[in-house]
Amino acid sequence: MNNMIYFTRVFIYILISLAIVKGQIILQDHDHDHEVNPVYPQDSNDQYNLLHHLGGVGPYHKSTGFGLDIETPYKYEVDKVFILSRHGERFPTTRVGNELLKTYRKLQKQYKKLLYINPNFQINDSNNDNPLTFIQDSKFFLSYEKSEDLFEMITNSGSYSGVSDMFKLGREIKEKYGYLYDNSTGELPIFSAGEQRVVDSAKSLANGFFSDSEYNAKIHVIPERKRQGLNTLSSYRSCPKAFIKRYNSKLVKTFKKSYIETETDKINEINYPFFKINSKDTLNLLHYCAFELNINGNSSICNKFSREVFNEFEYTRDLELWYSKGPGYHLSELMGSIYVNASLTLMEGEEEEDSGDKGTLNNKIWISLTHDTDLIFFLTSLGLFDNQEDLNLKEIQFSRFFKTSEMVPMGGRIVLERIVVSETSMKEHKDDKDTKYLRLKINDSVIPIPNCQEGPGYSCSIKKLRELINKKSISNVDYVKVCKIKSHKPQYLSFYWDYKDNDYSLE
């Protein structure tokens, strides 16, 4: 009897032990599966993505945003959309390109002297941290004989090709809002500022939109000339006496670029005694990193620099644009007001048939392309930066909302969606059936407008937004008077309404 009890206890002990071991194995397997495919990843590497730190000079990327759903809120629908986009990825402008050439030619001159002395000379990069190795590379785009001819142009090759990115944008607009387009009502109008890179971007976007159907777009080119007055997509051209291109530049220069100086010292130490550069050269090389990505899709020097220097580079760009084009510039709100007023008027209006000289309002998709400056003007006038203090000039303000990398990268886009109660939900939302809301998206992220977030999906009623804008002091400023626009030039923006009856360099 005692033996039976003993063996029974041993048997139970073995079963319990096996169960525990099996449970541990199951738990271990479960933990392993969780590590391989977690429901919510515990890693977040977005902060290390260099595209988020190129100060609007580099390729397009989606904004970090606030984690809000980009899909249309439940029981609502988008019945009209206004899109304002920056042109696609490009080569450097003439001014910046010439600065890059100065640094390149300076280093090339030193390099050729070294080769003359020693034909087998190689630049040391044993630690993979020497950005000057690029001058040995014949693929460096500034080494081409006529590289200056490429300045200002949209890029057409590489992973971040401006042509490809704008084609992709057109296709995405079609996928998202194609149901709003009715080809029986005529061509889809696309409005473009006059610079060639913007026009080329508009063409690529149109090709993307109609990539799966018969092409039916008309591109209306609005010249970037003083003669356009307020009928423009480049308001700074219309206000040369009030808009100083390098406004506040002396103020911005007070910011001490300590990491750029440190990086310069490091590069000189690595290359001593063969090469010597200054802080301006380092800044040019950081610009080159961004443009090399735009042009080739990869870069031979981006990973040679520290992350700290890119943060400082980004902040320097933010300071320049905050104080010369953004909220820190006293006329920025005024410059953007013509775009904001036009977009709100379009979004307020009901669809109707052609009405004589007023053109047509039956279009439900409004697409315009211009420059980063004008997108910043627009967002400033819309109130996105209201109540924010000027950026710190003594140290990097890491907590800032104003980040050009997030707002206006190459190909950056602003989308205003008009949201209304869906037809199937009218009975449930009787009190809301006549209310129209606007939801702002910047680079594929929903960005709520300050002081106006009471609508579905943190949207803002058009009526309230109009009231907020009308209360601003800028609403009482005479744009024509401030910008000294002569009476024979357009006194207001009209091309959205009269494009069918006027020649806007139609293409």
Short mmCIF file of N, CA and C in Angstrom, two decimals, residues 167-237:
data_model
loop_
_atom_site.label_atom_id
_atom_site.label_comp_id
_atom_site.label_asym_id
_atom_site.label_seq_id
_atom_site.Cartn_x
_atom_site.Cartn_y
_atom_site.Cartn_z
N PHE A 167 4.86 61.81 -60.32
CA PHE A 167 4.00 60.83 -60.99
C PHE A 167 3.25 60.01 -59.93
N LYS A 168 3.99 59.59 -58.92
CA LYS A 168 3.40 58.81 -57.83
C LYS A 168 2.34 59.63 -57.09
N LEU A 169 2.60 60.91 -56.88
CA LEU A 169 1.62 61.77 -56.21
C LEU A 169 0.33 61.83 -57.03
N GLY A 170 0.46 61.99 -58.35
CA GLY A 170 -0.72 62.03 -59.21
C GLY A 170 -1.52 60.76 -59.12
N ARG A 171 -0.83 59.64 -59.09
CA ARG A 171 -1.51 58.35 -58.99
C ARG A 171 -2.21 58.21 -57.63
N GLU A 172 -1.56 58.69 -56.56
CA GLU A 172 -2.16 58.62 -55.22
C GLU A 172 -3.40 59.51 -55.12
N ILE A 173 -3.35 60.68 -55.76
CA ILE A 173 -4.52 61.56 -55.76
C ILE A 173 -5.68 60.87 -56.46
N LYS A 174 -5.37 60.19 -57.57
CA LYS A 174 -6.41 59.47 -58.31
C LYS A 174 -7.01 58.35 -57.46
N GLU A 175 -6.15 57.60 -56.77
CA GLU A 175 -6.62 56.49 -55.94
C GLU A 175 -7.47 56.99 -54.77
N LYS A 176 -7.07 58.12 -54.19
CA LYS A 176 -7.75 58.63 -53.00
C LYS A 176 -9.00 59.43 -53.34
N TYR A 177 -8.90 60.27 -54.37
CA TYR A 177 -10.00 61.21 -54.65
C TYR A 177 -10.55 61.09 -56.08
N GLY A 178 -10.17 60.03 -56.78
CA GLY A 178 -10.60 59.88 -58.17
C GLY A 178 -12.10 59.90 -58.35
N TYR A 179 -12.85 59.47 -57.34
CA TYR A 179 -14.31 59.46 -57.44
C TYR A 179 -14.89 60.87 -57.56
N LEU A 180 -14.09 61.88 -57.21
CA LEU A 180 -14.56 63.27 -57.31
C LEU A 180 -14.39 63.83 -58.72
N TYR A 181 -13.66 63.10 -59.55
CA TYR A 181 -13.39 63.59 -60.91
C TYR A 181 -14.38 62.97 -61.89
N ASP A 182 -15.01 63.82 -62.66
CA ASP A 182 -15.96 63.39 -63.69
C ASP A 182 -15.47 63.91 -65.02
N ASN A 183 -14.91 63.02 -65.85
CA ASN A 183 -14.33 63.50 -67.11
C ASN A 183 -15.37 64.02 -68.09
N SER A 184 -16.64 63.76 -67.80
CA SER A 184 -17.68 64.27 -68.70
C SER A 184 -17.85 65.78 -68.57
N THR A 185 -17.32 66.35 -67.47
CA THR A 185 -17.44 67.80 -67.27
C THR A 185 -16.28 68.56 -67.89
N GLY A 186 -15.33 67.84 -68.49
CA GLY A 186 -14.19 68.51 -69.12
C GLY A 186 -12.87 68.09 -68.51
N GLU A 187 -11.80 68.76 -68.94
CA GLU A 187 -10.47 68.40 -68.48
C GLU A 187 -10.27 68.72 -67.00
N LEU A 188 -9.33 68.00 -66.40
CA LEU A 188 -8.93 68.29 -65.02
C LEU A 188 -7.93 69.44 -65.07
N PRO A 189 -8.24 70.60 -64.48
CA PRO A 189 -7.29 71.72 -64.50
C PRO A 189 -6.22 71.54 -63.44
N ILE A 190 -4.97 71.76 -63.82
CA ILE A 190 -3.85 71.73 -62.88
C ILE A 190 -3.10 73.05 -63.04
N PHE A 191 -2.90 73.75 -61.93
CA PHE A 191 -2.31 75.08 -61.98
C PHE A 191 -0.85 75.02 -61.51
N SER A 192 0.02 75.67 -62.27
CA SER A 192 1.45 75.59 -61.98
C SER A 192 2.08 76.97 -61.99
N ALA A 193 2.96 77.22 -61.00
CA ALA A 193 3.80 78.42 -61.07
C ALA A 193 4.73 78.27 -62.28
N GLY A 194 5.31 79.38 -62.70
CA GLY A 194 5.97 79.42 -64.00
C GLY A 194 7.34 78.80 -64.14
N GLU A 195 8.08 78.58 -63.04
CA GLU A 195 9.41 78.00 -63.16
C GLU A 195 9.32 76.62 -63.81
N GLN A 196 10.31 76.29 -64.64
CA GLN A 196 10.26 75.06 -65.42
C GLN A 196 10.15 73.82 -64.55
N ARG A 197 10.84 73.80 -63.40
CA ARG A 197 10.78 72.62 -62.54
C ARG A 197 9.37 72.40 -61.99
N VAL A 198 8.62 73.50 -61.80
CA VAL A 198 7.25 73.38 -61.31
C VAL A 198 6.35 72.87 -62.43
N VAL A 199 6.53 73.41 -63.63
CA VAL A 199 5.74 72.97 -64.79
C VAL A 199 6.00 71.49 -65.07
N ASP A 200 7.27 71.08 -65.03
CA ASP A 200 7.61 69.68 -65.26
C ASP A 200 6.98 68.78 -64.19
N SER A 201 6.93 69.28 -62.96
CA SER A 201 6.30 68.52 -61.87
C SER A 201 4.81 68.36 -62.13
N ALA A 202 4.18 69.43 -62.61
CA ALA A 202 2.74 69.39 -62.92
C ALA A 202 2.46 68.36 -64.02
N LYS A 203 3.32 68.32 -65.02
CA LYS A 203 3.15 67.36 -66.11
C LYS A 203 3.26 65.93 -65.60
N SER A 204 4.24 65.68 -64.73
CA SER A 204 4.42 64.33 -64.18
C SER A 204 3.23 63.94 -63.32
N LEU A 205 2.73 64.89 -62.52
CA LEU A 205 1.56 64.62 -61.68
C LEU A 205 0.36 64.26 -62.55
N ALA A 206 0.15 65.02 -63.62
CA ALA A 206 -0.97 64.74 -64.53
C ALA A 206 -0.83 63.36 -65.16
N ASN A 207 0.39 63.01 -65.56
CA ASN A 207 0.62 61.68 -66.14
C ASN A 207 0.31 60.58 -65.14
N GLY A 208 0.64 60.82 -63.87
CA GLY A 208 0.33 59.84 -62.84
C GLY A 208 -1.16 59.70 -62.61
N PHE A 209 -1.86 60.83 -62.60
CA PHE A 209 -3.31 60.82 -62.36
C PHE A 209 -4.02 60.03 -63.46
N PHE A 210 -3.56 60.19 -64.69
CA PHE A 210 -4.22 59.52 -65.82
C PHE A 210 -3.43 58.32 -66.32
N SER A 211 -2.63 57.72 -65.43
CA SER A 211 -1.79 56.58 -65.85
C SER A 211 -2.61 55.37 -66.25
N ASP A 212 -3.84 55.25 -65.73
CA ASP A 212 -4.67 54.09 -66.05
C ASP A 212 -5.89 54.47 -66.88
N SER A 213 -5.87 55.66 -67.47
CA SER A 213 -7.01 56.09 -68.29
C SER A 213 -6.54 57.11 -69.32
N GLU A 214 -7.43 57.52 -70.18
CA GLU A 214 -7.09 58.48 -71.22
C GLU A 214 -6.72 59.83 -70.60
N TYR A 215 -5.60 60.37 -71.04
CA TYR A 215 -5.11 61.65 -70.51
C TYR A 215 -6.13 62.75 -70.79
N ASN A 216 -6.50 63.48 -69.74
CA ASN A 216 -7.52 64.52 -69.91
C ASN A 216 -7.25 65.68 -68.95
N ALA A 217 -6.01 66.15 -68.90
CA ALA A 217 -5.64 67.26 -68.01
C ALA A 217 -5.24 68.47 -68.83
N LYS A 218 -5.40 69.64 -68.24
CA LYS A 218 -4.90 70.88 -68.82
C LYS A 218 -4.06 71.58 -67.76
N ILE A 219 -2.84 71.89 -68.12
CA ILE A 219 -1.94 72.57 -67.18
C ILE A 219 -1.95 74.05 -67.48
N HIS A 220 -2.33 74.84 -66.50
CA HIS A 220 -2.40 76.29 -66.63
C HIS A 220 -1.20 76.89 -65.90
N VAL A 221 -0.32 77.51 -66.65
CA VAL A 221 0.92 78.05 -66.10
C VAL A 221 0.75 79.52 -65.74
N ILE A 222 0.93 79.82 -64.46
CA ILE A 222 0.81 81.19 -63.97
C ILE A 222 2.21 81.78 -63.88
N PRO A 223 2.57 82.71 -64.75
CA PRO A 223 3.94 83.24 -64.79
C PRO A 223 4.39 83.81 -63.44
N GLU A 224 5.67 83.64 -63.14
CA GLU A 224 6.25 84.21 -61.92
C GLU A 224 6.85 85.56 -62.27
N ARG A 225 5.97 86.51 -62.50
CA ARG A 225 6.38 87.84 -62.95
C ARG A 225 5.63 88.91 -62.16
N LYS A 226 6.25 90.08 -62.07
CA LYS A 226 5.63 91.20 -61.36
C LYS A 226 4.29 91.57 -61.99
N ARG A 227 4.19 91.40 -63.30
CA ARG A 227 2.98 91.81 -64.01
C ARG A 227 1.75 91.03 -63.57
N GLN A 228 1.95 89.89 -62.88
CA GLN A 228 0.81 89.09 -62.44
C GLN A 228 0.07 89.72 -61.26
N GLY A 229 0.70 90.69 -60.60
CA GLY A 229 0.04 91.29 -59.44
C GLY A 229 -0.34 90.23 -58.43
N LEU A 230 -1.61 90.26 -58.00
CA LEU A 230 -2.07 89.28 -57.01
C LEU A 230 -2.62 88.01 -57.64
N ASN A 231 -2.70 87.97 -58.95
CA ASN A 231 -3.20 86.78 -59.64
C ASN A 231 -2.02 85.83 -59.87
N THR A 232 -1.56 85.20 -58.80
CA THR A 232 -0.27 84.52 -58.84
C THR A 232 -0.22 83.30 -57.92
N LEU A 233 0.74 82.42 -58.18
CA LEU A 233 1.07 81.32 -57.28
C LEU A 233 2.44 81.53 -56.65
N SER A 234 3.00 82.71 -56.86
CA SER A 234 4.31 83.07 -56.29
C SER A 234 4.25 84.52 -55.83
N SER A 235 3.59 84.72 -54.70
CA SER A 235 3.26 86.08 -54.25
C SER A 235 4.49 86.94 -53.97
N TYR A 236 5.62 86.33 -53.61
CA TYR A 236 6.81 87.13 -53.33
C TYR A 236 7.31 87.87 -54.57
N ARG A 237 6.98 87.33 -55.76
CA ARG A 237 7.37 88.01 -57.00
C ARG A 237 6.55 89.28 -57.20
#
